[in-house]
Coordinates of C-alpha atoms and ligand atoms in Angstrom, one line a residue:
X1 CA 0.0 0.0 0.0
X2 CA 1.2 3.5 -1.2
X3 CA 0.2 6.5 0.9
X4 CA -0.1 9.7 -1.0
X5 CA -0.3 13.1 0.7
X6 CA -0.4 16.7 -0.7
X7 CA 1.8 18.9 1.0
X8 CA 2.1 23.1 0.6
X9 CA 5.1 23.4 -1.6
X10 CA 6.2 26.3 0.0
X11 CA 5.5 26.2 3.8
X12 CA 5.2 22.0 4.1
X13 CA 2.9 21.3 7.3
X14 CA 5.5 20.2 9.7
X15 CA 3.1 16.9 11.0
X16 CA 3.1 15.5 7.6
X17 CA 6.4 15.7 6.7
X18 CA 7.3 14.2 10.6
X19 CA 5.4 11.0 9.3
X20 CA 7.2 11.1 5.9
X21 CA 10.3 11.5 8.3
X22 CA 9.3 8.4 10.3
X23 CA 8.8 5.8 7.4
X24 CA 12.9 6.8 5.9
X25 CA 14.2 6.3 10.0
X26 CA 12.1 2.8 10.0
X27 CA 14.1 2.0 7.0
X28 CA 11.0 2.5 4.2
X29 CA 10.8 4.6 0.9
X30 CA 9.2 8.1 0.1
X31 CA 8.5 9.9 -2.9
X32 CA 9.3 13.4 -2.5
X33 CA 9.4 16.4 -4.3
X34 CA 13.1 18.6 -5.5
X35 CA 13.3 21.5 -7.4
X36 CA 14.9 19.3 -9.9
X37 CA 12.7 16.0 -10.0
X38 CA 10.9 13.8 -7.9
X39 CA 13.1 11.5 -5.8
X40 CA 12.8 8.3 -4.1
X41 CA 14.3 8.3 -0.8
X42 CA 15.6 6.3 1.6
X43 CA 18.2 6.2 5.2
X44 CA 21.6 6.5 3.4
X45 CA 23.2 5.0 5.6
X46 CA 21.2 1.8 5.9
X47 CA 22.0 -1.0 3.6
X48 CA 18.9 -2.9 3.6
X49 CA 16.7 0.1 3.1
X50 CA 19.3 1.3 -0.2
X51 CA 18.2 -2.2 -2.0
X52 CA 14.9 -1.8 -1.5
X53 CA 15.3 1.6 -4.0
X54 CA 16.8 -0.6 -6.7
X55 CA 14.0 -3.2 -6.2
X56 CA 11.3 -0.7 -6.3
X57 CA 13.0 1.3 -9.1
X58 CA 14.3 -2.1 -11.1
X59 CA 17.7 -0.5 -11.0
X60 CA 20.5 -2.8 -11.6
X61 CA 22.5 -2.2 -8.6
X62 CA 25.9 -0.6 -9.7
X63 CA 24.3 2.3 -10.2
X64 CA 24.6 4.7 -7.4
X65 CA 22.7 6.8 -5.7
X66 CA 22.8 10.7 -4.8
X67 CA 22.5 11.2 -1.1
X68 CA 20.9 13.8 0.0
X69 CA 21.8 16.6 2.4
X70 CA 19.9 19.2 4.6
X71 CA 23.4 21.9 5.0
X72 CA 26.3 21.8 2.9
X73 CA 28.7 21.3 5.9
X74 CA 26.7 17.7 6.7
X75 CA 28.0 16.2 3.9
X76 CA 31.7 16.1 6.4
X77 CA 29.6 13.1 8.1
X78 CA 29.5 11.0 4.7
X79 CA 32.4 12.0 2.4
X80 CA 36.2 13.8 2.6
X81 CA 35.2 17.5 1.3
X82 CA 37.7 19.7 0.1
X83 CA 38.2 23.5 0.0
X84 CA 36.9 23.5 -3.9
X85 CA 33.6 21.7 -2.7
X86 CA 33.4 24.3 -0.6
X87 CA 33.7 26.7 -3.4
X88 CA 30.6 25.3 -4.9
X89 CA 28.8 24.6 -2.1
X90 CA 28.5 28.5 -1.2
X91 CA 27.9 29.4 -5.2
X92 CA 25.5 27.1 -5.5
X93 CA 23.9 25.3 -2.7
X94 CA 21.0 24.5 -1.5
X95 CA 20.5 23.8 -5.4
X96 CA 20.6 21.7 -8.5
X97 CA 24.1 20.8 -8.4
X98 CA 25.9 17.2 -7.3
X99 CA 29.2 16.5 -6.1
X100 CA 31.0 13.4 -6.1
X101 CA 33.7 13.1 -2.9
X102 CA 35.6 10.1 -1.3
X103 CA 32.8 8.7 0.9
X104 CA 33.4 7.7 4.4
X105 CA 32.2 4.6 6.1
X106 CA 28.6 5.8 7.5
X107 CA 27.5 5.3 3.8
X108 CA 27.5 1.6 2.7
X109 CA 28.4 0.4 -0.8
X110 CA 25.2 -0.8 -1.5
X111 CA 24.1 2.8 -1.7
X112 CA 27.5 3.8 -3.9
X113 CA 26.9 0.6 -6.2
X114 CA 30.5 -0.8 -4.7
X115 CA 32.5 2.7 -5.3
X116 CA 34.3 4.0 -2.9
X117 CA 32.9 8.0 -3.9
X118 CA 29.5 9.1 -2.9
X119 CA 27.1 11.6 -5.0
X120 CA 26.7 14.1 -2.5
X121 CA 23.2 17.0 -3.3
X122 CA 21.9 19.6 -0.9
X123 CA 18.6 20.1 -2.9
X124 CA 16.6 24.1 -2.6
X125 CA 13.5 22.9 -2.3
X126 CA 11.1 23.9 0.9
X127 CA 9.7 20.2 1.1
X128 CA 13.2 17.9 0.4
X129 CA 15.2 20.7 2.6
X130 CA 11.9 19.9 5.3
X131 CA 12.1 16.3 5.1
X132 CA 16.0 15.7 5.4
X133 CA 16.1 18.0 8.5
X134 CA 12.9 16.2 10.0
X135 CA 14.9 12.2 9.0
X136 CA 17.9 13.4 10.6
X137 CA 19.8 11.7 8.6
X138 CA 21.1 11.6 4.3
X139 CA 18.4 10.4 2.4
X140 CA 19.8 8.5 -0.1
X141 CA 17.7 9.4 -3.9
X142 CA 17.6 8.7 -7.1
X143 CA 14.8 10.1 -9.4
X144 CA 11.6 8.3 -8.6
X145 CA 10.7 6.7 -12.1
X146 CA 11.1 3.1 -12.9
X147 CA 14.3 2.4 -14.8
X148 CA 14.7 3.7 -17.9
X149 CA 12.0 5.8 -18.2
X150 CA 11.8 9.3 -17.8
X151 CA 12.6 11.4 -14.7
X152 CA 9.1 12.3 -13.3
X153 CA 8.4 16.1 -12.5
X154 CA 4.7 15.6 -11.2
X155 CA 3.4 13.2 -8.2
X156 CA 1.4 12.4 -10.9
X157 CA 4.1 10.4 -12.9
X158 CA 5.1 9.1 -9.5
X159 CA 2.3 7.6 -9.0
X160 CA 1.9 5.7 -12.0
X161 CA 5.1 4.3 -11.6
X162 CA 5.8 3.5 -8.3
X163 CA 2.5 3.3 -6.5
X164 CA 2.0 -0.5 -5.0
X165 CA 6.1 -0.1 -5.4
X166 CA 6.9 2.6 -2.2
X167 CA 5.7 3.7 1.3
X168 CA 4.4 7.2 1.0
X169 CA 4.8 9.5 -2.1
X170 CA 4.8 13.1 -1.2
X171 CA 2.4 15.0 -3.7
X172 CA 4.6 18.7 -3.6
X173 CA 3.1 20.0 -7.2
X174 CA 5.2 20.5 -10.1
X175 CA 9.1 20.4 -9.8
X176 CA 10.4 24.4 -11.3
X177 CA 13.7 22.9 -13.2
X178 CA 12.4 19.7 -14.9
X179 CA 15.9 18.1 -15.4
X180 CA 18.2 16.2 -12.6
X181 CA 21.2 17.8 -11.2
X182 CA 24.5 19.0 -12.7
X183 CA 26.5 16.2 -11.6
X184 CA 30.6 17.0 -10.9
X185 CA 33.4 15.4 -9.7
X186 CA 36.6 16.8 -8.0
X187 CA 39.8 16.0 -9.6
X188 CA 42.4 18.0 -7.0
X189 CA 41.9 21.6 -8.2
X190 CA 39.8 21.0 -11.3
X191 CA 36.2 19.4 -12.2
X192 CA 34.7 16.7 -14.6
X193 CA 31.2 17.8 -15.5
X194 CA 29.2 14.2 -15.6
X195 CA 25.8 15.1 -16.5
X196 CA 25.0 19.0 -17.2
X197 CA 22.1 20.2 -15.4
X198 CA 20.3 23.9 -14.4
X199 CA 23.9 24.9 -12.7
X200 CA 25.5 25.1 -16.4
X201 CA 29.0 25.1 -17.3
X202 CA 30.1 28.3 -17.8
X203 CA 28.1 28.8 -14.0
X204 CA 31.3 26.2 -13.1
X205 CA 33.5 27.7 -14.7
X206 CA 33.2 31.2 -13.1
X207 CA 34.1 28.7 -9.2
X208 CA 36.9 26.8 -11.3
X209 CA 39.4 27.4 -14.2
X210 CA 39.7 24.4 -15.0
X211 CA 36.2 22.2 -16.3
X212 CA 36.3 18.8 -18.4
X213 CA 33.2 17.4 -20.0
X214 CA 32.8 14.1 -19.6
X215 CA 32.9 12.6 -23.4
X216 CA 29.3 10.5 -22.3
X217 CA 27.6 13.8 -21.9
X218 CA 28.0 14.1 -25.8
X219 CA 29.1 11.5 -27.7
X220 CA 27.9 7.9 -27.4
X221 CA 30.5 5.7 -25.7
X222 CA 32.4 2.4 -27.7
X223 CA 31.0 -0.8 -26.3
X224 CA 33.9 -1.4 -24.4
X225 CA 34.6 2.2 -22.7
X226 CA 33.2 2.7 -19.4
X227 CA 31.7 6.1 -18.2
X228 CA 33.3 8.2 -15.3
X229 CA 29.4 8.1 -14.3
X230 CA 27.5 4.6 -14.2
X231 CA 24.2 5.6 -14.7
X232 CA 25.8 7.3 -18.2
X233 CA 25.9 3.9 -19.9
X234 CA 21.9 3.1 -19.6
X235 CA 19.5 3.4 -21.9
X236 CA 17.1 6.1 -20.6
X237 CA 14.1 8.4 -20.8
X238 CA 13.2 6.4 -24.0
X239 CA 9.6 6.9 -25.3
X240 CA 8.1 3.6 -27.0
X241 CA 8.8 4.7 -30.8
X242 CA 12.3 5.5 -32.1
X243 CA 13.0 9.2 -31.6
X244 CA 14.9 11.3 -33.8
X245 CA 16.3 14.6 -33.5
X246 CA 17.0 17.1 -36.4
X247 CA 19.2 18.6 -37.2
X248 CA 19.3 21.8 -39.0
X249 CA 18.1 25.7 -39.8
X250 CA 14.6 26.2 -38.0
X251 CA 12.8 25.9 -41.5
X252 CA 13.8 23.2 -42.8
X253 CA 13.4 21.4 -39.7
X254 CA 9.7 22.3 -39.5
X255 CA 9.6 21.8 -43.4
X256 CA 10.7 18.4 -43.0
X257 CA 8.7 17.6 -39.7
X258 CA 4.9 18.7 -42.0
X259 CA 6.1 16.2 -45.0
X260 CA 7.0 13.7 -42.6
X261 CA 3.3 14.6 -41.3
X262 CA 2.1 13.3 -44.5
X263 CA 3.7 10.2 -45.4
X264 CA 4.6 8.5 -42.0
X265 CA 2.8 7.6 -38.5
X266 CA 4.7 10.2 -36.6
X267 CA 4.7 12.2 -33.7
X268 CA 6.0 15.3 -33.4
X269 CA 7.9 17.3 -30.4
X270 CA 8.2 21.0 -31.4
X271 CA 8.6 24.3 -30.6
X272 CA 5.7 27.2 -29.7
X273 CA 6.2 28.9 -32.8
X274 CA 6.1 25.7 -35.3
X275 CA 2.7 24.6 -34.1
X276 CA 1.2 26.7 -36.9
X277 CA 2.8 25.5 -39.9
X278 CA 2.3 21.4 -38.7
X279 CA -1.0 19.3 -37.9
X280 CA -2.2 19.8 -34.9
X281 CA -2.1 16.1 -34.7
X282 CA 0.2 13.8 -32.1
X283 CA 1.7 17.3 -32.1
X284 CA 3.3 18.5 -28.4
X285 CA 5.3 22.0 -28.2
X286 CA 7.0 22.3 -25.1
X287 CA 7.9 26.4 -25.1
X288 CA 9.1 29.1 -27.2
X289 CA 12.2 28.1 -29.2
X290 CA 14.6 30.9 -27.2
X291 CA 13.3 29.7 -23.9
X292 CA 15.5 26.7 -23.6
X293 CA 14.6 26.7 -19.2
X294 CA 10.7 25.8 -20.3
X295 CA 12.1 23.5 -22.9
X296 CA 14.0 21.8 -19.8
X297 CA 10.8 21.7 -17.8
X298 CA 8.7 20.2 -20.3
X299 CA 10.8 18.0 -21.7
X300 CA 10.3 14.7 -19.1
X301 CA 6.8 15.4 -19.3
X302 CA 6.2 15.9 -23.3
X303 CA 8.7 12.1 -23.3
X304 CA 5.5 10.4 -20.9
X305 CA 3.0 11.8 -22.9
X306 CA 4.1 10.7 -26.7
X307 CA 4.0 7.4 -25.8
X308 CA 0.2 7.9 -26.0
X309 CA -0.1 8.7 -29.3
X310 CA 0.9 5.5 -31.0
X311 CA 3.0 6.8 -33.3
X312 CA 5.7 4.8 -34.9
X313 CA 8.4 7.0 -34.8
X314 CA 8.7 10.8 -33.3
X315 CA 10.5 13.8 -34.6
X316 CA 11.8 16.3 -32.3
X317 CA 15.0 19.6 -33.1
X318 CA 18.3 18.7 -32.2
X319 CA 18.8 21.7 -29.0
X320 CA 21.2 23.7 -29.0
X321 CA 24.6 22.9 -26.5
X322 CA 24.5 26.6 -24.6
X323 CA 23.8 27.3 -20.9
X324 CA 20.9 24.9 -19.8
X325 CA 20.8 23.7 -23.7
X326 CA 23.6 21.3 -22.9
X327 CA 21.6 19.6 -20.4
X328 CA 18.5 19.2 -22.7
X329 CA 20.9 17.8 -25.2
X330 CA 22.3 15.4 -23.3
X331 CA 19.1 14.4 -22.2
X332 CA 17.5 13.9 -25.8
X333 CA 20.2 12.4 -27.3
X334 CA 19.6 9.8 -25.0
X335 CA 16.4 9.5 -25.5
X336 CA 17.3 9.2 -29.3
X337 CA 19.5 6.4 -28.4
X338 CA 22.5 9.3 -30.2
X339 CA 19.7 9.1 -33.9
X340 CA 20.3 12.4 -35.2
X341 CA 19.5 13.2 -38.6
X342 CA 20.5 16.7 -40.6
X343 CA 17.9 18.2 -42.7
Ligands
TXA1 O1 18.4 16.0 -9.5 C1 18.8 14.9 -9.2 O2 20.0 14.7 -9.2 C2 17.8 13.9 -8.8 C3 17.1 14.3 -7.6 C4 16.1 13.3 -7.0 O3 18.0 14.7 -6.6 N1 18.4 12.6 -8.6 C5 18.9 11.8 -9.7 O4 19.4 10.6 -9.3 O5 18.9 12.2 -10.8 P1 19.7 9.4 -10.3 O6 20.0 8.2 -9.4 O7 18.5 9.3 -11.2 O8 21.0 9.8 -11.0 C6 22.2 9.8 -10.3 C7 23.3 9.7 -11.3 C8 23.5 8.4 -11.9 O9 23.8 8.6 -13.3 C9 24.7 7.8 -11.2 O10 25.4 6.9 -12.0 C10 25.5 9.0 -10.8 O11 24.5 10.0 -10.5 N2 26.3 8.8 -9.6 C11 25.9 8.6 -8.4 N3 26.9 8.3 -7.5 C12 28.0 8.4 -8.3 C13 29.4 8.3 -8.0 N4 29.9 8.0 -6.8 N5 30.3 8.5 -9.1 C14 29.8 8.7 -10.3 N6 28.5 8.9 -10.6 C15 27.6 8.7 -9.6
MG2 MG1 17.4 8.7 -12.8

């Protein structure tokens, strides 16, 4: 059985987040709002309670998880910080970034899938920020979908994932950023960016000089290579029908999305401003082609919803690789399983 409460997003009632805080302590799993996505939390530093995420989730279990801290400085109980973490921690926390540190032993390997670093996030938002302080302890979280699909950003794709699957799932509306966290590691004075999120690179660049992308976030990886990031060699966020992204000038993108229209089954992923010139049919626009921030909050949602159209293949741009762009990139070409075609 799956409790689900509605909470103010805001000013959470303090009682309901106290029983939220209760089931994580007793070693059980809630569904709870971030300004990112919705995550699935558990007691990071109880074993038992870690592999009940991956069961719920049908994670293979090398994959690790983010844990999840009320105060920058409380990440000193669970991983070796350093003065750069501390450098990012006071441009950017509480907020969509995640850093990976040396873990210490409170957290087991079965919530770092057998590393010895731990993803360490202190997340912004009123509810997750409520419901660490109120556990007491990390709460270990990855996003609260089933594996492989995408990263839900309303209790209501949640609950029709998990419920029967989880405890309690907090119901805390609609998450503002859409995508997961900027993801970085710390390499002595500089930093591998492993999955580009709301905190963007040039944002991490202005903290350090010195800022690697990670060649997963781009480029698909040789069967053989293995990513600096685990979760980077899954197959994710894929709708039902092939997607493929185009690539190309604005026109001839649309041009080539209304033929397509005409000839094939297809669904179609667009901008605001192309809705006009295609059929309105298995059509979704998810914001103005400039605002690439309500491209990243739609995006998750617009990936659930094509699957409901029966369409046998969908057409969607190619985004652009600046500021939050990279993150929707690397998202979608994910999602595309890297099928990009120029038009
Ligand atoms: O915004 C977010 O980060 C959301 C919310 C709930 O906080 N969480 C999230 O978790 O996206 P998840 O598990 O879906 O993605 C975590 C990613 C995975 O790709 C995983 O491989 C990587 O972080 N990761 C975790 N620990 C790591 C480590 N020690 N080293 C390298 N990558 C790690
Ligand atoms: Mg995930």
């Amino acid at each position: 059985m799956t409790e689900i409460i509605t909470v103010n997003a805001e000013q959470p009632e303090t009682d309901k987040l106290q029983a939220a805080a209760d089931i994580i302590r007793a070693g059980g799993l809630v569904a709870f709002p971030t300004e990112t996505v919705y995550g699935l939390g558990a007691d990071a530093t109880d074993a038992d309670a870690a592999k009940k995420i991956y069961a719920a989730k049908g994670r293979p279990s090398d994959n690790p998880l983010i844990i999840h801290v009320a105060a920058p400085s409380d990440a000193e109980l669970y991983a070796h910080t350093c003065e750069l973490y501390y450098r990012l921690a006071k441009a950017f926390m509480p907020g969509p970034i995640t850093v990976i540190l040396p873990k210490k032993n409170t957290v087991p390997h079965s919530v770092t899938g057998g590393l010895d670093t731990v993803a360490v996030r202190c997340p912004s938002h009123p509810v997750a920020s409520a419901l660490i302080s109120a556990a007491g302890v990390a709460i270990a979280a990855p996003s609260a979908n089933l594996s492989g699909s995408p990263s839900p950003t309303k209790a209501e794709h949640v609950i029709s994932d998990l419920s029967g699957r989880v405890d309690m799932i907090i119901d805390g509306g609609e998450c503002e950023i859409g995508l997961e966290s900027t993801i970085v590691k710390i390499d002595g004075d500089s930093l591998t960016l492993l999955r580009p999120g709301a905190v963007t690179y040039d944002a991490l660049l202005c903290v350090c000089e010195s800022v690697n992308i990670a060649p997963a976030v781009t480029e698909q990886l040789g069967e053989n290579e293995r990513p600096l990031s685990p979760g980077m060699k899954y197959r994710h966020y894929a709708p039902k029908a092939p997607l493929i992204l185009l690539d190309g000038a604005a026109s001839e993108v649309v041009a080539y999305m209304r033929k397509a229209q005409d000839s094939q089954n297809c669904a179609i992923i667009c901008y605001d401003e192309d809705a006009s010139e295609l059929i309105s049919d298995k059509l979704i626009t998810i914001g103005a082609r400039d605002d690439l921030e309500a491209q990243a909050n739609a995006l998750f949602g617009a990936l659930r919803e094509v699957n409901g159209f029966d369409a046998e293949v969908i057409y969607a741009h190619l985004p652009p690789k600046e500021g939050i762009g990279l993150a929707l990139y690397n998202r979608m070409i994910r999602a595309a399983a890297h099928t990009i075609k120029k038009v």
